[in-house]
Amino acid sequence: MRSLGTLSLAWVGDGSGVLLVLTTFHVPLFMMRFGQSNLYRSEDHGKTFKDVTDLINHTFIQTDFGIAISPDHSGKVILTGDVSDVGEFRLFRSQDFGLSFEATDLPFVPLIQLLYNPADGNTLLTLSITLDLWLSEDFGATWRKIHDNVCLVRWGPKSSIYFTNNNNGSCNDKGALDLRRTDDYGRSFQTIATRCRLHIHASYSTTMKMNVPMLPLSQPNAVGLILAHGSVGDAESALSPDVYVSDDGGYSWLLALRGPHHYAILDSGGLLVAVEHTNSPVNQIKFSTDEGQCWHSYNFTNDPLHFSGMDSEPGSRSMNVSVWGYRGDFSKWVVITIDFRKLFSRDCDEGDYVEWLAHSADPSGSNDGCVLGYKETFLRLRKDSVCWKGRDFAVSKKLFSCPCTLADYHCDFGYHRPENSSECVEQEDMKGRALEFCLNGTTELLQTSGYRKIPGNRCEGGFQPERTETDLRRMCIGSALLPKSLTEHSSTNAVVIAMVIIGILLMSAVAGVWLVKKYVCGGRFLVHRYSVMRENVEANNIEGVDDVDSQYTETEKAQFNEDSDQ
């Protein structure tokens, strides 16, 4: 068993010399946590401290919420205590720089630290663990709920409140949040922006001759980085699109450049370059070293040219990019190669990289980033690191197995998932029936709780439903799941089918032999017969041919050539 300790420190007021220090020790034990907090106060800029824990009745203070100090330097302090014996949370409020505290029970369980109104230290905001937005106008003495399903809240100018709202009750549905505002402390609301829909332009847009000079671009050695043209709205726009950049594989997008551009990825994603797509001559190239968050411009020539294209070495590992075009009336073509190597003064080292979890949507969840039962982490360059990766850069990847959940399983034979449910339930027409199916020519009995792991899934542990297949040692034909009543006579049916097939084959063979004998072996052939005597008469030009022919006719059976077939 290990105890955990934390220390929080906060100055109270401006020039007051008052300093508060909160020390917390807690010991996790099974599903419970036991802890102790001590509060110390100093009035001489921290030279000496006095233990004032009795002012908060020795209550365990949640260090996650810290010491909430009013930003107006009025001496207001709030501590959030965990009253475990009654299962509630309690505020300890001070308006005299921590000399005394007043306890107030909360009607909810807070999720975040209290947020002071920058213009009024008596007005507070916070979120509950049920995503309800709560407001207090009397320094935490009383509270009222002003909205539900709130994911994020911030104070705006002139005491306005901005927050994101999702009617589905989930803050993880990207693109499904509404941005709302209230200027009267929750008595009325205005929707500022609804769900954001980004339409990416690809092959369809180029086929329709839209002003899209390049398709979406990504590289295997620049993990998670995508450049694409897109437009925001309810439908795809025919107007000139803008360039958007995604650094998480397309889950979220950032507007990088206004208008259409030609772009390229260099140095394995450490450098992005772009040239504006325009009919006017250009002499400027834009580049970014932080995955498209900030862009800089460089004039690569004093004599602008009509841009025709841009390309870099294959593999996106180079620091060089070539731009070509023409000047005048196509009479002079120009190719300019720009070397960005001198832009970086040093090579990247281990401290320049950070681990990045692919497919991350809920950082607080244990299965965050899990796809088909495993998660992948990559080493990626920090956005604030300006260094050269080099040609030898190789993507570093680690795989981790995830605990199995319902999402890792299909519904098994005879089960289905009802709408808006993740659990598998048995089909009505299959209840009480033995689940027998044909697998590789043998009948097997399936005993299942309704779940079958998705093929290729690598999850381990976690949810492990029971499932067994018993070989009944009976031959079968087919591979479909059949009720038991349909499989009892499967062997007899197989024998009948086999006998019919054999009979057809025998009849075909007999018919074939009869046809061969009748039309091949029993046919007559045309034979040419030659007479030796006629050949001699014709050769010697002997008279009396008619007499010879008469004699030949009478004895033709004995006058065939020796090589005759007859």
C-alpha positions as a printed Julia matrix, in Angstrom:
566×3 Matrix{Float64}:
   0.0     0.0      0.0
   1.38    3.41    -0.99
   0.27    6.82     0.26
   0.09    9.7     -2.19
   0.82   13.27    -1.21
   0.32   16.6     -2.98
   0.97   20.24    -2.18
  -0.91   23.27    -3.51
   0.27   26.87    -3.06
  -1.55   30.13    -3.83
  -1.0    33.84    -3.23
  -4.1    35.66    -1.95
  -4.52   39.26    -3.05
  -2.02   41.67    -4.56
   0.64   42.89    -2.16
  -1.07   41.39     0.88
   1.75   38.99     1.66
  -0.8    36.25     2.37
   0.11   32.77     1.18
  -1.98   29.6      1.53
  -0.5    26.1      1.34
  -2.64   22.96     1.19
  -1.05   19.56     1.77
  -3.02   16.41     1.06
  -2.25   12.77     1.79
  -4.55   10.02     0.63
  -4.35    6.22     0.64
  -6.33    4.32    -2.05
  -7.87    1.14    -0.63
  -9.94   -1.02    -2.99
 -12.84    1.19    -4.19
 -12.41    3.73    -1.38
  -9.91    6.44    -0.63
  -8.89    7.67     2.78
  -7.11   10.98     3.12
  -6.17   13.93     5.24
  -5.63   17.59     4.39
  -3.75   20.31     6.22
  -4.09   24.03     5.5
  -1.29   26.49     6.34
  -1.38   30.29     6.17
   1.4    32.84     6.01
   1.16   36.62     6.36
   4.86   37.4      5.8
   5.36   36.24     2.2
   6.01   32.65     3.24
   8.66   33.18     5.89
   6.52   31.59     8.58
   3.36   29.46     8.39
   0.54   28.72    10.81
  -1.56   25.56    10.71
  -5.18   26.67    10.23
  -6.69   23.25     9.41
  -9.24   23.7     12.17
 -10.82   26.51    10.13
 -12.02   23.89     7.62
 -12.97   21.35    10.31
 -10.15   19.03     9.22
 -12.12   18.2      6.06
 -10.41   16.33     3.22
  -9.92   18.89     0.42
  -9.97   17.8     -3.22
  -6.67   18.93    -4.69
  -8.07   18.37    -8.19
 -10.03   21.6     -7.71
  -7.13   23.45    -6.09
  -7.35   26.69    -4.14
  -9.78   28.93    -6.03
  -8.6    32.54    -5.66
 -10.7    35.45    -6.89
  -9.02   37.25    -9.83
 -10.05   40.7     -8.54
  -7.56   40.48    -5.62
 -10.4    41.03    -3.13
  -9.21   38.27    -0.79
 -11.89   35.75    -1.73
 -10.85   32.09    -1.39
 -12.81   28.86    -1.95
 -11.79   25.29    -1.07
 -13.79   22.25    -2.21
 -14.07   19.52     0.43
 -15.11   15.89     0.09
 -17.54   14.99     2.87
 -17.3    11.2      2.55
 -19.5    10.38     5.5
 -22.55   11.91     3.83
 -21.49   11.45     0.2
 -21.57   15.17    -0.6
 -19.21   18.0     -1.42
 -18.82   21.1      0.68
 -17.42   24.54    -0.09
 -15.29   26.46     2.42
 -15.6    30.15     1.53
 -13.45   32.99     2.81
 -13.73   36.7      2.05
 -10.98   37.9      4.42
  -7.81   36.42     2.86
  -8.26   33.08     4.62
  -8.66   34.32     8.18
 -12.04   32.56     8.47
 -14.07   30.12     6.38
 -17.8    29.49     6.02
 -19.04   26.02     5.05
 -21.71   25.54     2.35
 -22.98   22.19     1.08
 -23.27   21.77    -2.69
 -26.45   20.33    -4.27
 -24.31   18.52    -6.88
 -20.97   16.78    -7.35
 -18.54   19.15    -9.12
 -16.58   18.09   -12.18
 -14.26   21.08   -12.62
 -12.82   23.87   -10.49
 -15.02   26.88    -9.81
 -14.78   29.63   -12.43
 -14.88   33.23   -11.19
 -16.48   35.93   -13.31
 -13.5    38.2    -14.16
 -15.74   41.25   -13.74
 -17.5    40.13   -10.54
 -15.86   37.96    -7.89
 -19.23   37.0     -6.39
 -20.45   35.2     -9.52
 -19.26   31.62   -10.0
 -19.68   28.88   -12.62
 -19.01   25.15   -12.54
 -20.02   21.85   -14.14
 -21.35   18.79   -12.35
 -20.41   15.19   -13.12
 -23.8    14.86   -14.86
 -22.76   17.68   -17.28
 -25.14   20.22   -15.75
 -24.11   23.89   -15.72
 -24.5    25.58   -12.31
 -24.34   29.3    -11.44
 -24.0    31.2     -8.16
 -24.43   34.97    -7.84
 -23.69   35.23    -4.09
 -20.17   33.81    -3.81
 -21.28   30.17    -3.64
 -23.93   30.5     -0.93
 -26.74   29.37    -3.26
 -26.69   27.65    -6.64
 -29.09   27.16    -9.56
 -28.85   24.96   -12.64
 -29.04   26.97   -15.86
 -28.42   24.32   -18.55
 -27.82   20.61   -19.08
 -25.64   18.53   -21.44
 -22.81   21.07   -21.29
 -19.36   19.89   -22.36
 -17.25   23.03   -21.93
 -17.88   26.46   -20.4
 -15.96   29.76   -20.34
 -16.6    33.32   -19.23
 -16.74   35.88   -22.02
 -16.6    39.68   -22.08
 -19.24   41.71   -20.22
 -20.26   38.78   -17.99
 -21.4    36.66   -20.94
 -21.14   32.87   -20.68
 -20.09   30.69   -23.62
 -20.56   26.93   -23.58
 -20.79   23.94   -25.9
 -23.91   21.82   -25.78
 -24.75   18.36   -27.15
 -28.33   17.16   -27.06
 -27.17   13.55   -27.46
 -25.64   13.66   -24.01
 -22.14   12.79   -25.24
 -19.17   15.14   -25.51
 -17.18   12.7    -27.67
 -19.26   13.08   -30.85
 -16.96   15.3    -32.89
 -18.8    17.82   -35.04
 -22.06   17.35   -33.12
 -21.7    20.22   -30.62
 -23.56   23.54   -30.59
 -21.9    26.73   -29.34
 -24.29   28.77   -27.22
 -24.19   32.02   -25.23
 -26.12   33.69   -22.44
 -25.81   37.36   -21.47
 -28.23   37.31   -18.54
 -26.87   34.5    -16.38
 -28.9    31.71   -17.97
 -32.3    33.34   -18.31
 -32.09   33.29   -22.12
 -29.75   31.67   -24.63
 -28.52   32.23   -28.16
 -27.05   29.63   -30.49
 -23.89   31.06   -32.06
 -22.82   28.14   -34.21
 -24.4    24.8    -34.93
 -22.73   21.58   -35.94
 -19.74   22.14   -38.18
 -19.78   20.17   -41.43
 -16.58   20.09   -43.46
 -16.82   18.72   -47.0
 -13.53   17.42   -48.39
 -13.0    17.91   -52.12
 -11.67   14.85   -53.94
 -12.1    13.12   -57.31
 -15.75   14.12   -57.7
 -14.86   17.81   -57.4
 -12.12   17.58   -60.01
 -14.47   15.69   -62.35
 -16.99   18.5    -62.01
 -14.25   21.01   -63.0
 -14.31   22.76   -59.62
 -11.42   24.99   -58.59
  -9.56   22.2    -56.76
  -5.91   22.01   -57.9
  -4.93   19.04   -55.72
  -6.51   15.97   -54.14
  -6.05   15.16   -50.41
  -2.4    14.43   -49.6
  -0.81   12.19   -46.95
   2.42   10.23   -46.6
   3.22    6.97   -44.74
   6.17    8.54   -42.93
   4.09   11.56   -41.81
   1.69    9.66   -39.56
  -1.71   11.25   -39.03
  -0.99   14.29   -41.22
  -3.45   15.1    -44.05
  -3.76   18.16   -46.29
  -6.96   18.66   -48.26
  -9.22   21.24   -49.86
 -12.58   21.64   -48.19
 -15.59   23.85   -47.65
 -17.75   24.31   -44.57
 -21.53   24.24   -44.79
 -24.59   22.06   -45.08
 -23.56   20.97   -48.59
 -20.51   20.99   -50.8
 -19.86   24.48   -52.14
 -18.98   25.33   -55.74
 -17.0    28.35   -54.54
 -13.22   28.29   -54.25
 -12.32   25.96   -51.35
  -9.78   26.52   -48.59
  -6.91   24.31   -47.43
  -7.47   22.33   -44.22
  -4.94   20.31   -42.23
  -5.63   17.33   -39.98
  -3.0    16.07   -37.54
  -5.02   13.12   -36.19
  -5.82   11.13   -39.3
  -8.92   13.09   -40.3
 -10.87   13.18   -37.02
 -10.45   16.95   -36.65
  -9.48   19.68   -39.1
  -7.84   23.1    -38.92
  -8.29   25.89   -41.47
  -4.73   26.43   -42.68
  -4.84   28.58   -45.84
  -7.53   30.68   -47.46
  -8.21   29.8    -51.08
  -6.98   26.9    -53.25
  -3.26   26.01   -53.15
  -0.76   23.51   -54.44
   0.91   21.82   -51.45
   3.57   19.26   -50.56
   4.87   17.43   -47.49
   8.64   17.58   -46.85
  10.99   16.15   -44.19
   8.54   13.39   -43.2
   5.94   15.93   -42.13
   8.33   18.33   -40.4
   7.81   20.89   -43.16
   4.74   21.8    -45.23
   4.96   24.02   -48.32
   2.24   25.58   -50.48
   1.89   27.86   -53.5
  -1.31   29.77   -54.19
  -3.38   28.58   -57.15
  -4.07   31.72   -59.17
  -4.08   32.99   -62.74
  -1.72   35.82   -61.81
   2.09   35.45   -61.77
   3.5    34.35   -58.4
   6.86   34.66   -56.69
   5.97   33.52   -53.17
   5.95   30.13   -51.47
   4.4    29.5    -48.05
   5.81   27.07   -45.48
   4.93   25.75   -42.03
   7.07   23.95   -39.44
   4.25   23.14   -36.98
   1.88   20.99   -39.08
  -0.01   23.91   -40.56
  -0.78   25.96   -37.45
   1.39   28.92   -38.48
   2.53   29.81   -42.0
   5.41   31.95   -43.26
   6.14   33.36   -46.73
   9.32   33.36   -48.81
   9.92   35.18   -52.12
  11.79   32.67   -54.29
  12.26   35.01   -57.28
  12.22   38.71   -58.07
  10.61   38.09   -61.46
   7.17   36.47   -60.94
   6.17   33.56   -63.15
   2.95   31.87   -64.17
   2.86   28.84   -61.89
   2.46   25.45   -63.6
   3.45   22.89   -60.99
   5.4    21.91   -57.88
   7.07   18.65   -56.94
   9.56   17.16   -54.5
  11.58   13.96   -54.34
   9.55   10.75   -53.82
   9.08    9.7    -50.21
   8.66   13.22   -48.78
  12.02   12.99   -46.99
  13.75   15.74   -48.95
  14.07   19.4    -48.01
  14.03   20.5    -51.66
  11.0    21.44   -53.73
  10.95   22.4    -57.41
   8.59   25.02   -58.79
   8.17   25.5    -62.52
   6.26   27.84   -64.77
   6.71   30.29   -67.6
   7.24   33.97   -68.14
   5.74   35.99   -70.94
   3.9    34.16   -73.71
   5.13   30.6    -73.13
   8.43   31.51   -74.75
  10.51   30.97   -71.63
   9.98   28.11   -69.18
  11.61   28.37   -65.77
  12.36   25.73   -63.1
  13.32   26.96   -59.62
  14.46   24.56   -56.87
  14.17   25.81   -53.29
  16.31   24.24   -50.53
  14.81   24.62   -47.05
  17.66   22.8    -45.29
  19.23   25.99   -43.98
  15.92   26.85   -42.35
  16.72   24.38   -39.54
  19.79   25.0    -37.43
  19.9    21.58   -35.75
  18.92   17.94   -36.08
  16.01   16.52   -34.09
  16.81   14.5    -30.95
  14.71   12.36   -28.58
  13.42   15.38   -26.69
  11.78   16.72   -29.83
   9.36   13.8    -30.09
   6.21   12.97   -28.16
   4.04    9.85   -28.06
   0.81   10.14   -30.03
  -2.12    7.72   -29.7
  -3.9     7.04   -32.98
  -7.73    7.12   -33.09
  -7.88    8.86   -29.71
 -11.35   10.24   -28.95
 -11.73    9.99   -25.17
  -8.39   10.42   -23.34
 -10.01    9.53   -20.01
 -11.28    6.14   -21.22
  -9.32    2.93   -20.75
 -10.17    1.81   -24.29
  -9.3     5.11   -25.91
  -7.77    4.53   -29.34
  -8.69    0.85   -29.51
  -9.52   -0.46   -33.0
 -10.03   -4.21   -33.5
  -8.76   -4.9    -30.0
  -5.47   -3.02   -30.02
  -4.13    0.51   -29.97
  -1.15    2.06   -31.72
   1.17    4.78   -30.45
   3.65    6.66   -32.61
   6.53    9.01   -31.91
   5.73   12.33   -33.55
   7.57   15.63   -33.7
   6.43   18.25   -31.23
   4.72   21.14   -32.95
   7.0    23.67   -31.25
  10.21   21.85   -32.27
  11.98   23.43   -35.24
  14.51   20.81   -36.31
  15.48   18.51   -39.19
  14.28   14.89   -39.08
  16.61   13.78   -41.87
  16.42   11.18   -44.62
  17.01    8.31   -42.17
  13.89    9.05   -40.14
  11.8     5.92   -39.52
   8.32    5.77   -38.04
   8.41    4.36   -34.48
   5.26    2.43   -33.59
   4.12    0.42   -30.56
   1.12   -1.91   -30.33
  -0.86   -2.58   -27.16
  -3.71   -5.03   -26.63
  -7.0    -3.7    -25.29
  -9.42   -5.39   -22.89
 -12.38   -6.88   -24.73
 -15.71   -5.07   -24.7
 -19.09   -5.62   -26.35
 -17.84   -3.61   -29.32
 -15.3    -6.35   -30.11
 -18.02   -8.93   -30.8
 -20.6    -9.72   -33.45
 -23.9   -11.24   -32.47
 -23.65  -15.03   -32.76
 -25.95  -17.34   -34.74
 -29.53  -16.94   -33.56
 -28.91  -13.57   -31.86
 -29.29   -9.94   -32.91
 -28.75   -6.43   -31.57
 -31.9    -4.35   -31.07
 -31.82   -0.78   -32.3
 -29.8     1.61   -30.09
 -28.44   -1.3    -28.05
 -25.01   -2.9    -27.83
 -26.18   -6.15   -26.22
 -27.09   -9.24   -28.24
 -30.45  -10.89   -27.54
 -31.78  -14.22   -28.78
 -34.11  -14.26   -31.78
 -37.68  -15.23   -30.96
 -37.87  -17.97   -33.6
 -34.65  -19.6    -32.34
 -35.5   -19.84   -28.66
 -35.49  -23.42   -27.36
 -33.88  -24.84   -30.49
 -30.59  -26.65   -30.69
 -28.19  -24.58   -32.79
 -26.68  -27.12   -35.18
 -24.69  -26.04   -38.21
 -22.6   -27.67   -40.93
 -18.87  -26.93   -40.79
 -16.42  -28.61   -43.17
 -18.8   -31.47   -43.86
 -19.6   -32.34   -40.23
 -22.52  -31.29   -38.04
 -21.6   -29.29   -34.93
 -23.65  -28.15   -31.95
 -23.2   -24.5    -30.94
 -23.54  -23.47   -27.31
 -23.26  -19.68   -27.05
 -24.19  -16.74   -24.87
 -24.82  -14.67   -27.99
 -21.42  -13.22   -28.9
 -18.76  -14.11   -31.48
 -15.46  -12.2    -31.68
 -14.96  -10.11   -34.81
 -12.43  -11.82   -37.14
  -9.0   -10.23   -36.79
  -9.78   -8.71   -33.4
  -6.79   -8.83   -30.99
  -8.41   -7.85   -27.69
  -7.4    -9.75   -24.55
  -9.14  -10.22   -21.19
 -12.08   -8.04   -20.31
 -15.44   -9.28   -21.55
 -15.11  -12.99   -22.42
 -18.48  -14.6    -23.26
 -18.83  -18.39   -23.21
 -18.92  -20.13   -26.58
 -18.31  -23.82   -27.44
 -18.68  -25.88   -30.6
 -19.22  -29.65   -30.15
 -18.59  -32.05   -33.05
 -21.61  -34.38   -33.35
 -19.7   -36.67   -35.77
 -22.44  -36.59   -38.4
 -21.82  -35.93   -42.07
 -23.61  -33.01   -43.68
 -23.73  -30.91   -46.83
 -23.82  -27.15   -46.76
 -22.64  -24.49   -44.37
 -25.83  -22.81   -43.15
 -27.22  -22.96   -39.65
 -30.19  -25.34   -39.68
 -32.77  -26.32   -37.04
 -32.41  -29.83   -35.72
 -35.59  -31.06   -37.51
 -34.04  -30.27   -40.87
 -30.8   -32.13   -40.23
 -32.07  -35.52   -39.0
 -32.3   -37.01   -42.53
 -29.27  -35.25   -43.98
 -27.34  -38.53   -44.48
 -30.23  -40.22   -46.39
 -30.64  -37.2    -48.65
 -26.95  -37.23   -49.43
 -27.06  -40.92   -50.54
 -30.06  -40.33   -52.82
 -28.41  -37.33   -54.45
 -25.2   -39.31   -55.03
 -27.09  -42.24   -56.67
 -28.94  -39.9    -59.03
 -25.68  -38.27   -60.1
 -24.03  -41.66   -60.75
 -27.05  -42.83   -62.82
 -26.89  -39.72   -64.99
 -23.16  -40.24   -65.59
 -23.68  -43.92   -66.63
 -26.45  -43.02   -69.08
 -24.27  -40.33   -70.58
 -21.41  -42.82   -71.07
 -23.64  -45.43   -72.82
 -25.09  -42.81   -75.14
 -21.61  -41.63   -76.03
 -20.4   -45.13   -76.96
 -23.46  -45.74   -79.19
 -22.96  -42.47   -81.05
 -19.27  -43.24   -81.69
 -20.04  -46.7    -83.13
 -22.87  -45.48   -85.35
 -21.35  -42.38   -86.88
 -17.61  -43.01   -86.66
 -16.82  -46.73   -86.87
 -19.86  -47.71   -89.08
 -19.5   -45.05   -91.8
 -18.32  -45.47   -95.48
 -15.3   -43.75   -96.99
 -14.71  -42.6   -100.6
 -11.94  -44.73  -102.22
 -10.16  -43.92  -105.5
  -9.42  -47.07  -107.57
  -6.75  -47.18  -110.27
  -6.27  -49.79  -113.09
  -2.75  -50.88  -113.96
  -3.7   -51.76  -117.51
  -5.34  -48.33  -118.13
  -2.25  -46.61  -116.86
  -0.06  -48.61  -119.28
  -2.3   -47.87  -122.28
  -2.32  -44.18  -121.56
   1.43  -44.15  -121.05
   2.22  -45.94  -124.38
  -0.6   -44.32  -126.38
  -1.87  -47.82  -127.48
  -4.82  -48.06  -129.83
  -7.88  -50.1   -129.0
  -8.63  -48.45  -125.76
 -12.23  -49.43  -125.95
 -11.37  -53.1   -126.1
  -9.08  -52.8   -123.15
 -11.76  -51.09  -121.14
 -14.18  -53.88  -121.83
 -11.68  -56.47  -120.71
 -10.86  -54.46  -117.6
 -14.46  -54.23  -116.62
 -14.86  -57.96  -116.62
 -11.79  -58.57  -114.46
 -11.65  -55.44  -112.29
 -11.78  -57.35  -109.02
  -8.34  -58.85  -109.68
  -6.57  -55.77  -111.04
  -6.24  -53.43  -108.02
  -2.85  -52.0   -107.05
  -1.03  -53.79  -104.3
  -1.08  -50.69  -102.2
  -4.82  -50.22  -102.58
  -6.94  -50.19   -99.42
  -9.44  -52.58  -101.02
